[in-house]
Amino acid sequence: MAVRRALAILLLTNQAWAWNATGHRIASAIAYDLLTDKARRRVDASLAAHPDYAAWSRDTPADPLSRARAVFLAASVWPDEIRSDKRFHDDTRENAPPTPLLAGFPSMARHVNWHYIDVPISVDNAPSQPPQPPNALTELRRILKEINNQQLQVEAYDLPWLIHLEEDVYQPLHCVSRFLKSKPHGDAGGDNVYVTPGRNLHALWDAASGTDLSDSYVNRVAAEVWAEFIERNGRHAHASKDPGAWVSEGVQLAIHDVYTFGLDTGVRDQPIALTEQYQLNVHRIARTRLALAGFRLAAVLNDRFK
Ligand SMILES: [Zn+2]
C-alpha cells in the first residue's frame, strides 16, 4: 500500500495529506490549553530543542507563553511540511537517494507512511490486505513507549510526530482502506474515490474544518468545538489513552458515516455528487473529532510528563 500510495502521490497534484493544517492547529490549540503546567514546561523545552525550532518560533508573539503555544501549533503540522522539504527524502520510494543527515535529526526520512493505517473494509466480498507496518498505529505505540524515556534530542524529534499522528487518526479516512471488487488494492483512505464538491473523498474530510490558517479563526473554532465537547461530555470525561481504541473508533466512523453512498467510487470526470446533508454530517463529525483529538492528546502528554 505504501508504494502504491506513493505512486498515486506522484501522479496527482494537490494530493491530500491528513487533516489540513487548519484542522491540526485547531486540535493542537485545544490540547495545549489543557496541559498541566508541568507537562507544558516539558513539552515547551522539548520543542525548543528541535532543530527546526527557529522556523517554528519565527514571527510569533514575544511573550513566552504565547510564543510556546504558537510553536506547539507549528510543530503539529511539521510532519506534513517535510513532505515538500528538500532536506528530507521519501523513504517509501524505491531508489530515492537518502538526503544527508543534518545536526539534531535522528532521521531525514519523510515517513509518509506513518500518517495513516489502512485497516481493510471489505464490503462486496472483495479480498483485502492487512495494514502494513510502519503505520500510524505502530508509530504511535512506539513513540508513546519511548517518549519520556529517551534523551532530549530523541524526544524533541518524537514530539511533533506524536502530536501530528495522534491528530491524524481522528480523521476516519486515516484509519481505513475500502476494498471492492472494483478496487482490489483498496481505495487508499478515500484518495481514489472521486466526489464533488472537492477532489476526492479523503480531501473533502481533510478540509472539513475549513482552510483558514489565521490565529483568530483557529482559536475561535477551537473554543467553539471545545465548548460543544464540554456540553456533550462534561469537564471530567474519561480520556482513552489507547491508540488501538482511537483507530477502532475511526474504522467504525468510516463504516457508518463516511461510506454511506454505496459501492460507487466515482471517476475523475464523473464524480459522486455528495448531498448537502452528507457535507453537513462531515462538518459535524469533524468538529467532534478535532475536540476529542485535542482532549486525548492533552491527556496522553499530561500522563507521560507527570
Ligand atoms: Zn498527516
Short mmCIF file of C-alpha atoms and ligand atoms in Angstrom, two decimals:
data_model
loop_
_atom_site.label_atom_id
_atom_site.label_comp_id
_atom_site.label_asym_id
_atom_site.label_seq_id
_atom_site.Cartn_x
_atom_site.Cartn_y
_atom_site.Cartn_z
CA MET A 1 0.00 0.00 0.00
CA ALA A 2 2.78 2.37 0.87
CA VAL A 3 4.38 2.06 -2.53
CA ARG A 4 1.03 2.26 -4.21
CA ARG A 5 0.07 5.38 -2.35
CA ALA A 6 3.47 6.89 -3.06
CA LEU A 7 2.87 6.29 -6.76
CA ALA A 8 -0.55 7.86 -6.54
CA ILE A 9 1.07 10.86 -4.88
CA LEU A 10 3.47 11.24 -7.77
CA LEU A 11 0.64 11.14 -10.27
CA LEU A 12 -1.76 13.53 -8.62
CA THR A 13 -1.22 17.15 -7.86
CA ASN A 14 -2.76 18.75 -4.79
CA GLN A 15 -2.77 15.42 -3.05
CA ALA A 16 -4.48 15.41 0.31
CA TRP A 17 -2.34 14.53 3.30
CA ALA A 18 -4.24 14.48 6.54
CA TRP A 19 -6.36 16.88 8.42
CA ASN A 20 -5.16 20.03 6.74
CA ALA A 21 -3.05 22.48 8.70
CA THR A 22 -6.19 24.25 9.94
CA GLY A 23 -7.52 21.02 11.45
CA HIS A 24 -4.19 20.20 13.10
CA ARG A 25 -3.91 23.69 14.53
CA ILE A 26 -7.43 23.57 15.98
CA ALA A 27 -6.84 20.21 17.71
CA SER A 28 -3.42 21.38 18.93
CA ALA A 29 -4.81 24.62 20.34
CA ILE A 30 -7.32 22.60 22.37
CA ALA A 31 -4.62 20.21 23.58
CA TYR A 32 -2.12 22.89 24.53
CA ASP A 33 -4.61 24.78 26.64
CA LEU A 34 -5.41 21.57 28.57
CA LEU A 35 -1.80 20.74 29.50
CA THR A 36 -0.77 20.79 33.14
CA ASP A 37 1.94 23.31 33.99
CA LYS A 38 4.44 20.51 34.39
CA ALA A 39 3.62 18.85 31.07
CA ARG A 40 3.57 22.19 29.30
CA ARG A 41 7.03 23.13 30.57
CA ARG A 42 8.38 19.77 29.45
CA VAL A 43 6.73 19.98 26.01
CA ASP A 44 7.98 23.56 25.54
CA ALA A 45 11.53 22.54 26.47
CA SER A 46 11.48 19.54 24.13
CA LEU A 47 10.19 21.54 21.16
CA ALA A 48 12.78 24.25 21.87
CA ALA A 49 15.44 21.55 21.44
CA HIS A 50 14.12 20.56 17.98
CA PRO A 51 16.42 21.56 15.11
CA ASP A 52 13.54 23.41 13.38
CA TYR A 53 12.55 25.41 16.47
CA ALA A 54 13.87 28.64 14.91
CA ALA A 55 11.46 28.27 11.98
CA TRP A 56 8.53 27.47 14.26
CA SER A 57 9.15 30.47 16.51
CA ARG A 58 9.69 32.99 13.70
CA ASP A 59 7.01 35.71 13.64
CA THR A 60 5.44 34.51 16.88
CA PRO A 61 4.43 36.76 19.80
CA ALA A 62 7.23 38.00 22.05
CA ASP A 63 5.68 36.92 25.33
CA PRO A 64 6.99 33.46 26.22
CA LEU A 65 3.64 31.76 26.84
CA SER A 66 2.04 32.84 23.57
CA ARG A 67 5.25 32.03 21.74
CA ALA A 68 5.40 28.50 23.20
CA ARG A 69 1.76 27.91 22.26
CA ALA A 70 2.41 29.13 18.69
CA VAL A 71 5.42 26.79 18.48
CA PHE A 72 3.29 23.83 19.60
CA LEU A 73 0.76 24.58 16.83
CA ALA A 74 3.53 24.96 14.25
CA ALA A 75 5.19 21.71 15.35
CA SER A 76 1.89 19.86 14.86
CA VAL A 77 2.00 20.42 11.08
CA TRP A 78 5.74 19.83 10.66
CA PRO A 79 5.35 16.15 9.62
CA ASP A 80 3.24 17.34 6.66
CA GLU A 81 5.60 20.17 5.78
CA ILE A 82 8.65 17.94 5.44
CA ARG A 83 6.90 16.14 2.56
CA SER A 84 7.98 19.00 0.33
CA ASP A 85 11.19 19.90 2.18
CA LYS A 86 14.30 19.10 0.12
CA ARG A 87 16.34 18.28 3.23
CA PHE A 88 14.21 15.14 3.56
CA HIS A 89 13.76 12.16 1.24
CA ASP A 90 10.79 9.92 0.57
CA ASP A 91 11.88 6.63 2.10
CA THR A 92 8.89 4.81 0.54
CA ARG A 93 10.06 5.48 -3.00
CA GLU A 94 12.24 2.84 -4.46
CA ASN A 95 15.73 4.11 -5.31
CA ALA A 96 15.13 7.54 -3.77
CA PRO A 97 18.62 8.61 -2.69
CA PRO A 98 18.80 9.39 1.04
CA THR A 99 19.48 13.03 1.92
CA PRO A 100 22.43 13.83 4.23
CA LEU A 101 21.84 13.58 7.98
CA LEU A 102 21.71 17.08 9.49
CA ALA A 103 22.62 18.03 13.05
CA GLY A 104 19.93 17.24 15.60
CA PHE A 105 17.90 14.89 13.39
CA PRO A 106 17.93 11.13 14.02
CA SER A 107 16.46 10.61 10.53
CA MET A 108 15.97 12.60 7.32
CA ALA A 109 13.16 10.37 6.02
CA ARG A 110 9.75 11.88 5.28
CA HIS A 111 7.98 8.83 6.70
CA VAL A 112 4.92 9.41 4.51
CA ASN A 113 3.50 6.02 5.51
CA TRP A 114 3.36 6.94 9.20
CA HIS A 115 0.33 9.21 8.73
CA TYR A 116 -2.32 6.54 8.35
CA ILE A 117 -3.20 2.89 8.89
CA ASP A 118 -5.08 1.04 6.17
CA VAL A 119 -7.39 -1.19 8.22
CA PRO A 120 -9.29 -3.03 5.47
CA ILE A 121 -13.02 -2.57 4.99
CA SER A 122 -14.33 -5.17 2.59
CA VAL A 123 -17.93 -4.80 1.51
CA ASP A 124 -18.66 -6.91 -1.57
CA ASN A 125 -16.59 -9.96 -0.58
CA ALA A 126 -13.55 -8.44 -2.25
CA PRO A 127 -10.33 -9.91 -0.87
CA SER A 128 -8.42 -7.42 1.25
CA GLN A 129 -4.90 -6.94 2.58
CA PRO A 130 -3.95 -6.30 6.21
CA PRO A 131 -2.31 -2.99 7.15
CA GLN A 132 1.42 -2.89 6.52
CA PRO A 133 3.93 -1.59 9.06
CA PRO A 134 5.11 1.03 9.68
CA ASN A 135 1.82 2.87 10.04
CA ALA A 136 0.16 5.40 12.34
CA LEU A 137 -0.63 2.75 14.96
CA THR A 138 2.82 1.13 15.09
CA GLU A 139 4.45 4.56 15.32
CA LEU A 140 2.07 5.98 17.93
CA ARG A 141 2.67 2.94 20.11
CA ARG A 142 6.43 3.15 19.63
CA ILE A 143 6.63 6.87 20.36
CA LEU A 144 4.35 6.65 23.40
CA LYS A 145 6.65 3.96 24.76
CA GLU A 146 9.90 5.77 24.09
CA ILE A 147 8.94 9.35 24.90
CA ASN A 148 9.98 10.48 28.40
CA ASN A 149 12.43 7.64 28.35
CA GLN A 150 14.95 8.97 25.92
CA GLN A 151 17.45 11.75 25.61
CA LEU A 152 16.07 15.21 24.92
CA GLN A 153 17.09 15.13 21.25
CA VAL A 154 15.05 11.99 20.58
CA GLU A 155 12.10 13.37 22.49
CA ALA A 156 12.34 16.65 20.55
CA TYR A 157 12.13 14.69 17.30
CA ASP A 158 9.37 12.37 18.53
CA LEU A 159 7.05 15.02 19.93
CA PRO A 160 5.86 16.68 16.67
CA TRP A 161 5.22 13.19 15.32
CA LEU A 162 3.21 12.21 18.39
CA ILE A 163 1.11 15.38 18.18
CA HIS A 164 0.56 15.02 14.44
CA LEU A 165 -0.16 11.29 14.25
CA GLU A 166 -2.48 11.35 17.26
CA GLU A 167 -4.49 14.03 15.46
CA ASP A 168 -4.37 12.26 12.08
CA VAL A 169 -6.09 9.10 13.33
CA TYR A 170 -9.15 11.18 14.30
CA GLN A 171 -9.77 11.70 10.60
CA PRO A 172 -11.65 8.42 9.92
CA LEU A 173 -10.13 8.05 6.45
CA HIS A 174 -6.68 7.83 8.05
CA CYS A 175 -7.76 4.56 9.61
CA VAL A 176 -9.10 2.57 6.65
CA SER A 177 -8.82 1.44 3.08
CA ARG A 178 -12.01 0.18 1.43
CA PHE A 179 -11.60 -2.87 -0.77
CA LEU A 180 -14.13 -3.54 -3.51
CA LYS A 181 -14.07 -5.94 -6.42
CA SER A 182 -13.62 -2.78 -8.48
CA LYS A 183 -10.80 -1.59 -6.16
CA PRO A 184 -8.82 -4.75 -5.45
CA HIS A 185 -5.91 -2.78 -3.95
CA GLY A 186 -8.15 -0.66 -1.73
CA ASP A 187 -9.11 2.98 -2.14
CA ALA A 188 -6.14 4.37 -0.13
CA GLY A 189 -8.30 6.01 2.52
CA GLY A 190 -10.69 7.55 0.02
CA ASP A 191 -7.94 9.09 -2.14
CA ASN A 192 -9.26 7.04 -5.05
CA VAL A 193 -12.92 7.93 -4.56
CA TYR A 194 -13.92 10.90 -6.71
CA VAL A 195 -16.54 13.18 -5.23
CA THR A 196 -17.91 16.64 -5.64
CA PRO A 197 -17.51 19.08 -4.01
CA GLY A 198 -13.76 18.72 -3.64
CA ARG A 199 -11.35 16.44 -5.43
CA ASN A 200 -11.76 13.18 -3.63
CA LEU A 201 -13.35 11.74 -0.53
CA HIS A 202 -10.16 11.96 1.55
CA ALA A 203 -9.56 15.60 0.66
CA LEU A 204 -13.15 16.50 1.49
CA TRP A 205 -12.77 15.11 5.01
CA ASP A 206 -9.30 16.65 5.49
CA ALA A 207 -10.66 20.13 4.84
CA ALA A 208 -13.85 19.66 6.89
CA SER A 209 -12.91 22.33 9.43
CA GLY A 210 -12.03 24.96 6.84
CA THR A 211 -8.79 26.23 5.34
CA ASP A 212 -8.30 29.50 7.22
CA LEU A 213 -4.92 29.42 8.99
CA SER A 214 -5.25 32.69 10.87
CA ASP A 215 -4.88 32.59 14.64
CA SER A 216 -8.25 34.26 15.05
CA TYR A 217 -10.04 31.54 13.04
CA VAL A 218 -8.16 28.66 14.65
CA ASN A 219 -8.73 29.97 18.17
CA ARG A 220 -12.38 30.74 17.52
CA VAL A 221 -13.16 27.26 16.12
CA ALA A 222 -11.09 25.61 18.86
CA ALA A 223 -13.13 27.47 21.50
CA GLU A 224 -16.42 26.58 19.79
CA VAL A 225 -15.74 22.87 19.34
CA TRP A 226 -14.33 22.61 22.85
CA ALA A 227 -17.47 24.25 24.29
CA GLU A 228 -19.58 21.75 22.31
CA PHE A 229 -17.45 18.92 23.67
CA ILE A 230 -17.92 20.05 27.28
CA GLU A 231 -21.64 20.37 26.72
CA ARG A 232 -21.82 16.77 25.48
CA ASN A 233 -19.31 15.13 27.80
CA GLY A 234 -18.82 17.35 30.81
CA ARG A 235 -15.47 18.55 32.09
CA HIS A 236 -14.32 15.27 33.54
CA ALA A 237 -14.87 12.87 30.69
CA HIS A 238 -12.70 9.76 30.61
CA ALA A 239 -9.87 10.11 28.10
CA SER A 240 -8.83 6.93 26.30
CA LYS A 241 -5.06 6.77 26.00
CA ASP A 242 -5.04 3.66 23.81
CA PRO A 243 -4.10 4.30 20.15
CA GLY A 244 -5.68 0.96 19.19
CA ALA A 245 -9.05 2.19 20.52
CA TRP A 246 -8.64 5.53 18.70
CA VAL A 247 -8.11 3.69 15.41
CA SER A 248 -11.05 1.32 16.04
CA GLU A 249 -13.32 4.34 16.51
CA GLY A 250 -12.09 5.73 13.20
CA VAL A 251 -12.87 2.44 11.46
CA GLN A 252 -16.42 2.43 12.87
CA LEU A 253 -16.96 6.03 11.81
CA ALA A 254 -15.69 5.22 8.33
CA ILE A 255 -18.16 2.35 8.03
CA HIS A 256 -21.18 4.21 9.43
CA ASP A 257 -20.63 7.84 8.48
CA VAL A 258 -18.10 8.04 5.63
CA TYR A 259 -19.03 5.31 3.13
CA THR A 260 -22.75 5.99 3.19
CA PHE A 261 -23.08 6.41 -0.59
CA GLY A 262 -22.97 2.74 -1.58
CA LEU A 263 -20.35 0.94 -3.61
CA ASP A 264 -19.79 3.71 -6.12
CA THR A 265 -16.28 5.18 -6.26
CA GLY A 266 -16.82 7.79 -8.97
CA VAL A 267 -14.40 8.63 -11.74
CA ARG A 268 -12.50 11.83 -12.29
CA ASP A 269 -14.90 13.35 -14.84
CA GLN A 270 -17.97 11.80 -13.24
CA PRO A 271 -17.51 12.23 -9.50
CA ILE A 272 -20.11 11.19 -6.94
CA ALA A 273 -22.28 14.20 -6.08
CA LEU A 274 -22.44 14.27 -2.30
CA THR A 275 -25.62 15.70 -0.83
CA GLU A 276 -25.77 18.77 1.35
CA GLN A 277 -26.82 16.51 4.19
CA TYR A 278 -23.65 14.42 3.71
CA GLN A 279 -21.50 17.55 3.80
CA LEU A 280 -23.19 18.82 6.96
CA ASN A 281 -22.53 15.47 8.60
CA VAL A 282 -18.83 15.67 7.60
CA HIS A 283 -18.63 19.10 9.18
CA ARG A 284 -20.40 17.96 12.35
CA ILE A 285 -18.23 14.87 12.78
CA ALA A 286 -15.01 16.76 12.07
CA ARG A 287 -15.80 19.17 14.89
CA THR A 288 -16.39 16.36 17.39
CA ARG A 289 -13.24 14.53 16.24
CA LEU A 290 -10.98 17.59 16.49
CA ALA A 291 -12.19 18.27 20.03
CA LEU A 292 -11.64 14.64 21.00
CA ALA A 293 -8.19 14.62 19.38
CA GLY A 294 -7.15 17.69 21.38
CA PHE A 295 -8.65 16.34 24.60
CA ARG A 296 -6.92 12.97 24.36
CA LEU A 297 -3.62 14.41 23.16
CA ALA A 298 -3.51 16.56 26.29
CA ALA A 299 -4.39 13.52 28.41
CA VAL A 300 -1.57 11.50 26.91
CA LEU A 301 1.00 14.28 27.33
CA ASN A 302 -0.15 15.04 30.88
CA ASP A 303 0.16 11.35 31.67
CA ARG A 304 3.62 10.94 30.14
CA PHE A 305 5.01 14.08 31.71
CA LYS A 306 3.53 13.96 35.19
ZN ZN B 1 -0.59 13.65 8.49
#
